[in-house]
């Protein structure tokens, strides 16, 4: 159930997540905090796609707060905003990164068909949280985001945690941007994890894991076992799974190689002291 799976009886809602990566020089302890995430990037109307380098956002236009409120009420007005600014959204700066379908966990639960996009920015531009969909912003490296998650300062749903750990493979913005430009989209997959309930943890099985099943039965059902996850792990060799011990304690186990150009995160196991 990867790639070709499409929403059917389960009724997934279409959604999108844009992962923003920006380069900056680490400030000194006395320096002001870094600016928060950008609201979006724009390109002057009629301008050709940029050269292969990280994108740069235009400054916020006058009256942006009023426009944000109008567009929130009627998304079709976004085109009117672009016409007034004589610009177009910089869709060329977006790179396909992956896709996730919410697994079944309980009857009637909300489920999403979410596409992930990567956008590399040369520097972090300012943003104005709208108090509705965006109430707070901060820039973090993958390791900082992971630590904040475990300290319960932020919360990440399993796909976000997986993608954060995937980003830990890259040591610089230029490496990440080059990876995006080198045809990563040729190997993009959309995954539907299978929920596997054990005696002391919830597991999300991903394609390639030895326990993952392509049987459509698991579109609307979970797997279960009375064994503890530690005993199950001892018998497992081919792994591609997230083990969820609590809302802020996740492990990732990966022993397989990607079938395409994309990369998987490395195995990440938390300290037992956090359990």
Short mmCIF file of C-alpha atoms in Angstrom, two decimals:
data_model
loop_
_atom_site.label_atom_id
_atom_site.label_comp_id
_atom_site.label_asym_id
_atom_site.label_seq_id
_atom_site.Cartn_x
_atom_site.Cartn_y
_atom_site.Cartn_z
CA UNK A 1 0.00 0.00 0.00
CA UNK A 2 2.45 2.58 -1.22
CA UNK A 3 2.48 4.84 -4.24
CA UNK A 4 -0.64 3.65 -6.11
CA UNK A 5 -3.01 3.65 -3.14
CA UNK A 6 -5.76 6.24 -3.45
CA UNK A 7 -8.47 7.33 -1.01
CA UNK A 8 -11.64 5.31 -1.33
CA UNK A 9 -14.22 4.30 1.23
CA UNK A 10 -12.09 5.71 4.05
CA UNK A 11 -12.50 9.26 2.71
CA UNK A 12 -9.09 10.80 3.34
CA UNK A 13 -8.99 14.59 3.29
CA UNK A 14 -6.44 16.11 0.94
CA UNK A 15 -3.75 18.12 2.74
CA UNK A 16 -0.24 19.46 2.16
CA UNK A 17 2.76 20.17 4.36
CA UNK A 18 5.59 22.44 3.21
CA UNK A 19 8.88 21.78 4.98
CA UNK A 20 10.98 24.97 5.03
CA UNK A 21 14.76 24.73 5.24
CA UNK A 22 16.83 27.91 5.50
CA UNK A 23 20.47 28.78 5.91
CA UNK A 24 21.70 31.13 8.60
CA UNK A 25 24.73 31.83 10.74
CA UNK A 26 24.32 30.78 14.33
CA UNK A 27 23.85 33.92 16.51
CA UNK A 28 25.77 34.55 19.69
CA UNK A 29 23.90 34.01 22.98
CA UNK A 30 23.35 37.77 23.27
CA UNK A 31 21.90 38.10 19.77
CA UNK A 32 18.13 38.42 19.22
CA UNK A 33 16.20 35.25 18.39
CA UNK A 34 16.00 34.07 14.81
CA UNK A 35 12.98 35.23 12.79
CA UNK A 36 10.16 32.71 12.48
CA UNK A 37 8.97 30.73 9.49
CA UNK A 38 7.96 32.56 6.29
CA UNK A 39 4.37 32.78 5.19
CA UNK A 40 5.37 31.90 1.65
CA UNK A 41 7.56 32.82 -1.31
CA UNK A 42 6.61 34.85 -4.37
CA UNK A 43 8.16 35.54 -7.75
CA UNK A 44 7.70 38.71 -9.79
CA UNK A 45 5.09 38.09 -12.46
CA UNK A 46 6.58 37.00 -15.76
CA UNK A 47 9.97 36.16 -14.25
CA UNK A 48 11.44 32.81 -15.33
CA UNK A 49 12.22 30.08 -12.79
CA UNK A 50 15.27 30.89 -10.72
CA UNK A 51 18.71 29.41 -11.17
CA UNK A 52 19.38 26.28 -9.11
CA UNK A 53 19.97 27.98 -5.78
CA UNK A 54 17.84 28.34 -2.63
CA UNK A 55 14.82 30.61 -3.04
CA UNK A 56 14.45 34.08 -1.54
CA UNK A 57 11.08 35.48 -0.43
CA UNK A 58 9.88 38.99 -1.23
CA UNK A 59 9.20 41.38 1.67
CA UNK A 60 5.64 41.28 3.07
CA UNK A 61 3.42 43.75 1.15
CA UNK A 62 1.42 46.53 2.86
CA UNK A 63 -1.95 45.42 4.17
CA UNK A 64 -0.92 41.77 4.40
CA UNK A 65 -2.89 41.11 7.60
CA UNK A 66 -6.14 42.21 5.96
CA UNK A 67 -5.42 40.10 2.90
CA UNK A 68 -4.66 37.05 5.04
CA UNK A 69 -8.04 37.36 6.72
CA UNK A 70 -9.83 37.70 3.38
CA UNK A 71 -8.00 34.73 1.86
CA UNK A 72 -8.71 32.62 4.96
CA UNK A 73 -12.44 33.25 4.47
CA UNK A 74 -12.29 32.65 0.71
CA UNK A 75 -9.13 30.92 -0.65
CA UNK A 76 -10.07 31.95 -4.20
CA UNK A 77 -9.10 35.53 -3.30
CA UNK A 78 -5.46 34.42 -3.21
CA UNK A 79 -5.41 34.92 -6.98
CA UNK A 80 -6.66 38.47 -6.50
CA UNK A 81 -3.82 39.11 -4.05
CA UNK A 82 -1.29 37.87 -6.60
CA UNK A 83 -2.78 40.12 -9.28
CA UNK A 84 -2.58 43.16 -7.00
CA UNK A 85 1.06 42.40 -6.15
CA UNK A 86 1.87 41.60 -9.79
CA UNK A 87 3.50 38.34 -8.77
CA UNK A 88 2.94 34.60 -8.74
CA UNK A 89 3.59 31.99 -6.02
CA UNK A 90 7.08 30.57 -6.45
CA UNK A 91 5.95 27.01 -7.11
CA UNK A 92 9.31 26.32 -8.79
CA UNK A 93 10.91 26.46 -5.34
CA UNK A 94 8.77 23.52 -4.13
CA UNK A 95 10.15 19.98 -4.46
CA UNK A 96 8.13 16.79 -4.02
CA UNK A 97 9.31 15.13 -0.82
CA UNK A 98 6.82 12.37 0.03
CA UNK A 99 3.27 11.54 0.98
CA UNK A 100 1.46 9.97 3.92
CA UNK A 101 -2.01 8.50 4.35
CA UNK A 102 -3.34 8.47 7.91
CA UNK A 103 -3.54 4.85 9.08
CA UNK A 104 -6.65 3.37 10.59
CA UNK A 105 -6.71 3.57 14.39
CA UNK A 106 -10.39 3.76 15.31
CA UNK A 107 -13.72 3.93 13.52
CA UNK A 108 -14.73 7.47 12.60
CA UNK A 109 -11.25 8.95 13.11
CA UNK A 110 -10.15 11.78 10.81
CA UNK A 111 -7.76 10.66 8.10
CA UNK A 112 -5.63 12.72 5.72
CA UNK A 113 -3.94 12.24 2.36
CA UNK A 114 -0.98 14.55 2.94
CA UNK A 115 1.64 15.51 0.37
CA UNK A 116 4.98 16.79 1.70
CA UNK A 117 6.98 19.42 -0.19
CA UNK A 118 10.47 20.76 0.50
CA UNK A 119 11.36 24.42 0.04
CA UNK A 120 14.96 25.58 0.53
CA UNK A 121 15.41 29.26 1.39
CA UNK A 122 18.66 31.19 1.38
CA UNK A 123 17.72 32.93 4.63
CA UNK A 124 14.77 32.88 7.07
CA UNK A 125 12.37 35.73 6.22
CA UNK A 126 9.87 37.18 8.74
CA UNK A 127 6.31 35.99 9.27
CA UNK A 128 3.20 37.12 11.08
CA UNK A 129 1.37 34.24 12.81
CA UNK A 130 -2.32 34.56 12.06
CA UNK A 131 -3.46 33.34 15.47
CA UNK A 132 -5.51 30.63 13.79
CA UNK A 133 -3.62 28.06 11.74
CA UNK A 134 -0.22 29.46 12.77
CA UNK A 135 0.08 30.60 16.38
CA UNK A 136 3.82 30.22 16.97
CA UNK A 137 6.93 29.69 14.87
CA UNK A 138 10.55 28.79 15.45
CA UNK A 139 13.52 27.57 13.45
CA UNK A 140 15.16 24.34 14.60
CA UNK A 141 17.72 21.92 13.26
CA UNK A 142 16.57 18.27 13.06
CA UNK A 143 18.43 17.45 16.28
CA UNK A 144 16.98 20.50 18.08
CA UNK A 145 13.45 19.65 16.92
CA UNK A 146 13.90 16.07 18.12
CA UNK A 147 15.13 17.23 21.52
CA UNK A 148 12.29 19.76 21.87
CA UNK A 149 9.82 17.02 21.01
CA UNK A 150 11.19 14.67 23.67
CA UNK A 151 11.17 17.49 26.24
CA UNK A 152 7.48 18.06 25.43
CA UNK A 153 8.16 21.60 24.23
CA UNK A 154 6.62 20.78 20.85
CA UNK A 155 4.60 17.88 19.51
CA UNK A 156 5.11 16.08 16.21
CA UNK A 157 2.78 13.57 14.64
CA UNK A 158 4.57 10.38 13.49
CA UNK A 159 5.03 11.45 9.82
CA UNK A 160 6.56 14.75 10.95
CA UNK A 161 8.90 12.97 13.34
CA UNK A 162 9.94 10.56 10.56
CA UNK A 163 10.60 13.44 8.14
CA UNK A 164 12.56 15.41 10.75
CA UNK A 165 14.80 12.38 11.25
CA UNK A 166 15.11 11.95 7.48
CA UNK A 167 16.42 15.52 7.27
CA UNK A 168 19.13 14.61 9.80
CA UNK A 169 20.92 12.86 6.90
CA UNK A 170 21.92 16.27 5.50
CA UNK A 171 24.73 18.29 7.03
CA UNK A 172 24.08 21.54 5.14
CA UNK A 173 21.39 23.45 3.27
CA UNK A 174 23.39 23.19 0.05
CA UNK A 175 23.50 19.39 0.34
CA UNK A 176 19.75 19.24 0.89
CA UNK A 177 19.02 21.62 -1.98
CA UNK A 178 21.29 19.70 -4.36
CA UNK A 179 19.55 16.48 -3.35
CA UNK A 180 16.17 18.05 -4.18
CA UNK A 181 17.41 19.24 -7.58
CA UNK A 182 18.92 15.89 -8.51
CA UNK A 183 15.61 14.26 -9.30
CA UNK A 184 14.44 13.11 -5.89
CA UNK A 185 10.83 13.33 -7.13
CA UNK A 186 11.43 10.31 -9.37
CA UNK A 187 11.34 8.10 -6.31
CA UNK A 188 8.63 9.77 -4.25
CA UNK A 189 6.27 7.32 -2.55
CA UNK A 190 3.01 7.78 -0.72
CA UNK A 191 2.75 5.49 2.28
CA UNK A 192 -0.10 4.26 4.44
CA UNK A 193 1.29 2.90 7.71
CA UNK A 194 -0.42 -0.09 9.29
CA UNK A 195 -1.19 0.28 12.98
CA UNK A 196 0.12 -2.66 15.03
CA UNK A 197 -0.92 -2.70 18.69
CA UNK A 198 1.33 -4.56 21.15
CA UNK A 199 1.16 -5.05 24.92
CA UNK A 200 3.17 -1.91 25.67
CA UNK A 201 3.46 0.17 22.50
CA UNK A 202 1.80 1.18 19.25
CA UNK A 203 3.78 0.41 16.09
CA UNK A 204 3.33 2.00 12.68
CA UNK A 205 4.56 -0.44 10.06
CA UNK A 206 5.83 1.06 6.80
CA UNK A 207 6.28 -0.52 3.34
CA UNK A 208 9.29 -2.85 3.28
CA UNK A 209 8.93 -3.96 6.88
CA UNK A 210 8.64 -7.73 7.22
CA UNK A 211 5.30 -7.39 9.05
CA UNK A 212 3.79 -4.91 6.57
CA UNK A 213 0.90 -6.31 4.56
CA UNK A 214 -0.51 -5.15 1.21
CA UNK A 215 -3.87 -6.69 2.15
CA UNK A 216 -6.64 -4.11 1.81
CA UNK A 217 -8.12 -5.48 5.05
CA UNK A 218 -5.81 -3.09 6.90
CA UNK A 219 -7.32 -0.02 5.27
CA UNK A 220 -9.96 -0.27 8.00
CA UNK A 221 -8.39 -2.53 10.62
CA UNK A 222 -5.35 -2.77 12.89
CA UNK A 223 -2.98 -5.62 13.68
CA UNK A 224 -2.53 -6.65 17.29
CA UNK A 225 -0.46 -8.89 19.52
CA UNK A 226 -0.41 -9.65 23.24
CA UNK A 227 3.41 -9.68 23.22
CA UNK A 228 5.59 -6.79 24.33
CA UNK A 229 7.32 -4.84 21.60
CA UNK A 230 10.75 -5.84 22.95
CA UNK A 231 9.97 -9.52 22.35
CA UNK A 232 8.62 -8.81 18.87
CA UNK A 233 11.72 -6.79 17.99
CA UNK A 234 14.00 -9.68 18.97
CA UNK A 235 12.39 -11.81 16.24
CA UNK A 236 12.46 -9.07 13.57
CA UNK A 237 15.22 -8.49 11.03
CA UNK A 238 13.75 -6.53 8.11
CA UNK A 239 12.54 -3.31 9.69
CA UNK A 240 10.85 -0.12 8.57
CA UNK A 241 8.71 0.99 11.46
CA UNK A 242 7.94 3.64 14.07
CA UNK A 243 7.47 2.46 17.64
CA UNK A 244 5.32 4.84 19.70
CA UNK A 245 5.64 4.39 23.46
CA UNK A 246 3.83 7.62 24.34
CA UNK A 247 2.96 11.00 22.79
CA UNK A 248 6.58 12.14 23.11
CA UNK A 249 8.58 8.92 22.94
CA UNK A 250 9.07 7.54 19.42
CA UNK A 251 11.69 5.17 18.03
CA UNK A 252 12.48 4.64 14.36
CA UNK A 253 13.88 1.31 13.13
CA UNK A 254 15.17 1.09 9.55
CA UNK A 255 17.25 -1.79 8.19
CA UNK A 256 16.19 -1.55 4.53
CA UNK A 257 17.42 0.58 1.64
CA UNK A 258 15.21 2.88 -0.38
CA UNK A 259 14.11 1.38 -3.68
CA UNK A 260 14.42 4.78 -5.38
CA UNK A 261 16.54 7.93 -5.16
CA UNK A 262 15.00 9.10 -1.92
CA UNK A 263 16.67 8.25 1.38
CA UNK A 264 15.28 6.89 4.63
CA UNK A 265 16.17 8.09 8.13
CA UNK A 266 18.70 6.19 10.15
CA UNK A 267 17.54 4.06 13.05
CA UNK A 268 16.85 6.36 16.00
CA UNK A 269 16.36 4.87 19.46
CA UNK A 270 15.70 7.00 22.53
CA UNK A 271 17.38 6.45 25.85
CA UNK A 272 15.59 3.94 28.07
CA UNK A 273 15.63 6.55 30.83
CA UNK A 274 12.93 8.46 28.94
CA UNK A 275 10.55 5.50 28.85
#
